[in-house]
XYZ file of C-alpha atoms in Angstrom:
410
model
C 18.533 7.413 -34.473
C 14.952 6.129 -34.524
C 15.991 2.892 -36.165
C 18.939 2.443 -33.732
C 16.453 2.929 -30.801
C 14.041 0.358 -32.338
C 16.895 -2.123 -32.779
C 18.102 -1.553 -29.135
C 14.579 -2.087 -27.833
C 14.157 -5.390 -29.703
C 17.576 -6.708 -28.672
C 16.818 -5.810 -25.048
C 13.593 -7.788 -24.953
C 15.020 -10.616 -27.041
C 17.947 -11.086 -24.681
C 15.638 -12.820 -22.141
C 14.147 -15.091 -24.796
C 17.622 -16.018 -26.006
C 18.710 -16.819 -22.420
C 15.761 -19.181 -22.066
C 16.686 -20.981 -25.277
C 13.600 -20.002 -27.239
C 13.503 -20.329 -31.029
C 12.657 -16.628 -31.369
C 15.551 -15.033 -29.538
C 17.894 -12.088 -29.728
C 18.080 -11.632 -33.477
C 14.403 -12.371 -34.087
C 13.206 -9.694 -31.667
C 15.754 -7.287 -33.068
C 14.432 -7.808 -36.603
C 10.818 -7.575 -35.420
C 11.378 -4.221 -33.733
C 13.440 -2.970 -36.682
C 10.612 -3.954 -39.005
C 8.192 -1.966 -36.906
C 10.564 1.019 -36.871
C 10.772 0.973 -40.648
C 7.011 0.860 -40.903
C 6.678 3.815 -38.573
C 9.158 5.775 -40.571
C 7.532 5.180 -43.954
C 3.970 5.891 -42.912
C 0.775 4.419 -41.546
C 0.197 1.925 -44.380
C 3.665 0.515 -44.008
C 3.276 0.313 -40.216
C 0.075 -1.732 -40.617
C 1.845 -3.952 -43.173
C 4.724 -4.475 -40.750
C 2.402 -5.555 -37.983
C 0.576 -7.915 -40.378
C 3.903 -9.450 -41.318
C 4.674 -9.972 -37.651
C 1.337 -11.654 -37.390
C 2.437 -14.100 -40.151
C 5.737 -14.646 -38.340
C 3.903 -15.416 -35.122
C 1.607 -17.939 -36.870
C 4.607 -19.648 -38.459
C 6.429 -19.735 -35.066
C 3.417 -21.421 -33.309
C 2.865 -23.868 -36.239
C 6.537 -24.975 -36.010
C 6.330 -25.324 -32.240
C 3.103 -27.403 -32.394
C 4.599 -29.560 -35.079
C 7.489 -30.323 -32.783
C 5.046 -31.212 -29.973
C 6.354 -28.373 -27.766
C 3.098 -26.541 -27.352
C 2.089 -23.062 -28.497
C 4.557 -20.204 -27.882
C 1.876 -17.793 -26.601
C 4.153 -15.727 -24.342
C 6.837 -15.315 -27.032
C 4.209 -14.538 -29.601
C 2.707 -11.806 -27.407
C 6.185 -10.392 -26.693
C 6.924 -10.307 -30.440
C 3.761 -8.357 -31.202
C 4.420 -5.881 -28.415
C 7.979 -5.463 -29.567
C 6.802 -4.806 -33.098
C 4.356 -2.142 -31.967
C 7.185 -0.691 -29.860
C 9.312 -0.475 -32.977
C 6.526 1.430 -34.698
C 6.537 3.907 -31.831
C 10.266 4.396 -32.278
C 9.785 4.990 -36.012
C 7.181 7.687 -35.203
C 9.677 9.512 -33.021
C 8.641 8.366 -29.543
C 11.434 7.745 -27.073
C 10.211 7.418 -23.496
C 7.199 5.280 -24.211
C 8.969 2.521 -26.214
C 11.830 2.381 -23.727
C 9.357 2.079 -20.806
C 7.393 -0.700 -22.663
C 10.597 -2.580 -23.449
C 11.682 -2.553 -19.773
C 8.260 -3.651 -18.638
C 8.110 -6.463 -21.231
C 11.528 -7.763 -20.253
C 10.515 -7.627 -16.602
C 7.334 -9.667 -17.281
C 9.325 -12.296 -19.126
C 12.072 -12.460 -16.486
C 9.810 -12.685 -13.507
C 7.802 -15.615 -14.884
C 8.444 -17.912 -11.919
C 7.836 -15.220 -9.270
C 4.648 -13.999 -10.882
C 3.348 -17.547 -11.246
C 4.224 -18.425 -7.674
C 2.561 -15.208 -6.422
C -0.656 -15.860 -8.404
C -0.845 -19.459 -7.128
C -0.648 -18.318 -3.524
C -3.607 -15.952 -3.852
C -6.732 -17.323 -2.299
C -10.278 -16.982 -3.767
C -11.220 -14.468 -1.134
C -8.210 -12.247 -1.927
C -8.990 -12.456 -5.676
C -12.611 -11.492 -5.078
C -11.447 -8.582 -2.857
C -9.153 -7.287 -5.634
C -11.946 -7.480 -8.150
C -14.351 -5.756 -5.750
C -11.791 -2.986 -5.221
C -11.544 -2.488 -9.019
C -15.344 -2.386 -9.375
C -15.847 0.183 -6.618
C -12.996 2.277 -7.964
C -13.815 2.253 -11.707
C -17.499 1.422 -11.882
C -19.152 3.001 -8.809
C -16.947 6.043 -8.238
C -17.664 7.740 -11.656
C -21.436 7.738 -11.072
C -21.363 9.202 -7.558
C -22.443 12.876 -7.251
C -19.422 15.248 -7.278
C -21.099 18.029 -5.339
C -22.408 17.828 -1.719
C -25.862 16.318 -1.357
C -26.833 18.034 1.934
C -27.721 21.692 2.523
C -24.686 22.295 4.718
C -22.136 20.999 2.139
C -20.715 18.362 4.443
C -21.515 15.128 2.641
C -19.786 14.871 -0.795
C -20.197 11.232 -1.842
C -17.477 11.240 -4.494
C -14.854 12.862 -2.248
C -15.694 10.514 0.562
C -15.529 7.485 -1.747
C -12.087 8.523 -2.933
C -10.846 8.326 0.638
C -12.526 4.911 1.118
C -10.818 3.543 -1.978
C -7.510 4.985 -0.924
C -7.650 3.378 2.555
C -8.849 0.058 1.094
C -6.112 -0.010 -1.522
C -3.395 0.784 1.067
C -4.678 -1.908 3.350
C -4.891 -4.512 0.587
C -1.312 -3.833 -0.605
C -0.027 -3.994 2.953
C -1.923 -7.206 3.547
C -0.247 -8.807 0.476
C 3.195 -7.602 1.736
C 2.477 -9.067 5.134
C 1.450 -12.377 3.512
C 4.697 -12.485 1.574
C 7.133 -11.358 4.234
C 5.313 -11.549 7.584
C 6.872 -14.911 8.583
C 10.445 -13.646 8.416
C 10.568 -11.963 11.838
C 8.480 -10.108 14.340
C 9.916 -6.779 13.077
C 8.277 -7.301 9.672
C 5.211 -8.882 11.158
C 4.508 -6.054 13.597
C 5.271 -3.244 11.130
C 3.271 -4.619 8.139
C 0.528 -5.844 10.482
C 0.271 -2.346 11.959
C -0.131 -0.916 8.475
C -3.040 -3.242 7.801
C -4.699 -3.037 11.190
C -2.767 -2.107 14.359
C -5.662 -3.156 16.699
C -5.741 -6.665 15.289
C -1.926 -6.928 15.267
C -1.628 -5.842 18.937
C -4.439 -8.169 19.996
C -2.867 -11.205 18.244
C 0.562 -10.474 19.768
C -0.978 -10.217 23.194
C -2.782 -13.525 22.680
C 0.473 -15.227 21.833
C 2.031 -13.883 25.029
C -0.835 -15.239 27.120
C -0.818 -18.651 25.346
C 2.977 -19.047 25.968
C 2.837 -17.962 29.598
C 4.925 -14.851 28.913
C 7.788 -16.484 26.949
C 7.189 -14.100 24.006
C 7.158 -10.836 25.995
C 10.149 -9.363 24.290
C 8.809 -10.350 20.862
C 5.418 -8.835 21.614
C 6.994 -5.668 23.001
C 8.831 -5.052 19.750
C 5.851 -6.008 17.695
C 3.481 -3.597 19.520
C 6.000 -0.720 19.228
C 6.511 -1.308 15.581
C 2.779 -1.534 15.000
C 2.468 1.843 16.711
C 5.146 3.214 14.410
C 3.361 1.793 11.414
C 0.129 3.473 12.543
C 1.890 6.875 12.658
C 3.415 6.277 9.177
C 0.084 5.291 7.714
C -1.608 8.359 9.165
C 1.177 10.600 7.788
C 0.733 9.097 4.336
C -3.022 9.679 4.502
C -2.465 13.302 5.414
C 0.045 13.825 2.644
C -2.311 12.296 -0.012
C -5.440 14.073 1.109
C -4.137 17.430 2.484
C -0.487 18.287 2.212
C -0.901 21.364 4.369
C -2.368 19.303 7.174
C 0.650 17.037 7.003
C 2.977 20.010 7.223
C 1.217 21.107 10.399
C 1.564 17.699 12.002
C 4.940 16.526 10.665
C 6.930 17.122 13.810
C 4.794 15.130 16.303
C 4.114 12.327 13.830
C 7.844 12.054 13.123
C 8.566 11.902 16.848
C 5.954 9.193 17.356
C 7.401 7.205 14.449
C 11.037 7.563 15.407
C 10.574 7.048 19.171
C 8.476 3.918 18.595
C 11.073 2.394 16.232
C 13.893 3.402 18.652
C 12.227 1.832 21.624
C 11.449 -1.319 19.663
C 15.189 -1.747 18.993
C 16.017 -1.778 22.703
C 16.090 -5.480 23.595
C 16.234 -6.823 27.106
C 15.760 -10.519 26.493
C 16.140 -12.800 29.425
C 18.694 -15.633 29.150
C 16.021 -18.288 29.076
C 13.791 -16.381 26.616
C 13.220 -17.856 23.223
C 14.503 -16.348 19.994
C 12.567 -13.803 17.989
C 9.808 -16.121 16.821
C 7.359 -14.423 14.437
C 3.796 -15.062 15.665
C 1.339 -15.809 12.913
C -1.304 -13.141 12.568
C -4.628 -14.483 11.118
C -5.490 -11.153 9.406
C -8.324 -11.453 6.998
C -8.246 -9.565 3.719
C -8.886 -6.005 4.702
C -10.981 -5.185 1.670
C -14.554 -6.211 1.529
C -17.876 -4.536 0.903
C -18.633 -4.599 4.622
C -15.357 -3.041 5.594
C -15.585 -0.411 2.828
C -19.086 0.649 3.899
C -18.036 0.608 7.552
C -15.054 2.874 6.936
C -17.160 5.201 4.755
C -19.831 5.461 7.505
C -17.121 6.271 10.086
C -15.615 8.835 7.769
C -18.879 10.648 7.123
C -19.823 10.433 10.786
C -16.570 11.969 11.911
C -16.852 14.672 9.253
C -20.378 15.654 10.266
C -19.809 15.433 14.029
C -16.409 17.090 13.784
C -17.804 19.986 11.796
C -20.740 20.282 14.224
C -18.372 20.216 17.192
C -16.207 22.822 15.571
C -19.250 25.105 15.039
C -20.763 24.617 18.480
C -17.790 24.207 20.774
C -14.895 25.623 18.780
C -11.568 23.892 18.429
C -12.132 21.838 21.572
C -15.244 20.181 20.049
C -13.299 19.004 17.002
C -10.392 17.826 19.181
C -12.797 15.798 21.308
C -14.258 14.155 18.228
C -10.712 13.385 16.976
C -9.880 11.687 20.258
C -12.975 9.541 20.150
C -12.339 8.740 16.529
C -8.844 7.628 17.388
C -10.214 5.167 19.887
C -12.477 3.658 17.146
C -10.496 4.087 13.951
C -7.561 6.457 13.788
C -7.434 6.112 9.949
C -11.025 7.289 9.617
C -10.456 10.198 12.048
C -7.229 11.311 10.254
C -8.806 10.924 6.802
C -11.846 12.998 8.058
C -9.610 15.804 9.328
C -7.579 15.878 6.144
C -10.702 15.831 3.963
C -12.309 18.730 5.897
C -9.034 20.674 5.541
C -8.854 19.979 1.800
C -12.385 21.351 1.377
C -11.627 24.514 3.367
C -13.838 23.575 6.366
C -10.826 23.367 8.740
C -7.597 25.202 8.989
C -4.479 23.151 8.373
C -3.324 23.731 11.914
C -6.508 22.439 13.473
C -6.657 19.474 11.171
C -3.058 18.623 11.922
C -3.655 18.726 15.675
C -6.744 16.594 15.287
C -4.735 13.980 13.402
C -2.132 13.978 16.146
C -4.780 13.532 18.869
C -6.301 10.620 16.878
C -2.856 8.978 16.565
C -2.064 9.373 20.254
C -5.504 7.958 21.148
C -4.807 4.927 18.937
C -1.467 4.415 20.759
C -3.300 4.483 24.046
C -5.740 1.852 22.838
C -2.770 -0.443 22.088
C -1.642 -0.240 25.690
C -5.147 -1.023 26.990
C -5.375 -4.057 24.652
C -2.036 -5.443 25.866
C -2.958 -4.917 29.508
C -6.268 -6.713 29.122
C -5.347 -9.546 26.729
C -1.717 -10.530 27.625
C -2.280 -10.865 31.360
C 1.428 -10.253 31.880
C 2.238 -7.447 34.298
C 5.961 -7.101 33.286
C 4.938 -6.615 29.665
C 2.169 -4.149 30.637
C 4.552 -2.107 32.739
C 7.293 -2.082 30.074
C 4.853 -1.050 27.323
C 3.240 1.485 29.671
C 6.624 3.267 30.086
C 7.373 3.004 26.374
C 4.010 4.108 25.037
C 3.816 6.777 27.675
C 7.146 8.200 26.409
C 5.851 8.034 22.863
C 2.698 9.869 23.742
C 4.632 12.443 25.761
C 6.981 13.096 22.809
C 3.920 13.384 20.578
C 2.437 16.042 22.814
C 5.731 17.854 23.009
C 5.910 17.769 19.226
C 2.347 19.067 18.898
C 3.252 21.980 21.185
C 6.391 22.752 19.200
C 4.407 22.460 15.957
C 1.740 24.920 17.040
C 4.424 27.394 18.247
C 6.181 27.088 14.898
C 2.911 27.747 13.094
C 2.201 30.812 15.247
C 5.729 32.072 14.687
C 5.449 31.619 10.889
C 2.089 33.339 10.724
């Protein structure tokens, strides 16, 4: 059974090489994996000998390719070596790992054009941002103090940095998705833009409405509503990752905000002379940089300290007031702060959930103010006023229902 698995793994990877017409194809990869499986069955010395023999095969393959003036077969050589090691794993009795490696290897070989096209589209700034993200996550995070550094136990650098890395990674991934798919319609543009930065998205949509003298009102309306839905979804994901109990205590209102925003975005009242659903370009910069990371971390620590102080001095009302102000500045920071305080036992899940809801509603209110000030289009302002007002009302109703459910359960 181990040898049959090794053979199947080799044939699976070699199928792609055979399809591309490579010299090392289906049978070669099958033999390479089978050789590794035999080495794994017979013992460590035979496994090492099998890998060395594969190295000889790779050298012969590249020598033959260079002699025919076809260049070195680096990708095929790497795939052969990986397949040989995968066969060794099969011979040792592993099942899941070699199968996963085979699927991944076949995917890397098959998606050659897409991966190359994606890498060529990345700018130098985006590449630097990705490297900086890796440095902050794997180099700086391990050396940060794990325990709080203040006498009150509020500032825990490592816990705060985890949240910063989480937000930055989410924003960077969403930015890449927006870059890939954001020109295919305002629905994708508004939603993915809202995941990156809802404030920038709403501002840019409003600018497009003003520049076109109101011809893109219907487009901007849908984009703003979907950006609001994306903001609610992002906050829900943050709560789920940082404090599952806080998410449970805010699930109903966040779901109502998300569903009502999407539902209202689907209601189209386009005028006969209005243009089609053109997707405005959003000049979003890469959301991850040292400045943005430090800015978010400062906001997070500020909301944690001020929120805890407000909770101690003014009770629940103090924390809720801080959440509302945080939503006006950065709803992600306010929500992450509430979830972090809940995870460390400084806030109850109910209070943290309500604070996250208040921050989300405040962010939706900011979207309306931005449209009113930037677009200079009264019809759009009135339409969004009714829509966002309904969304905020449903959110408040959901918060009331959520608290009643929590009281009933307790």
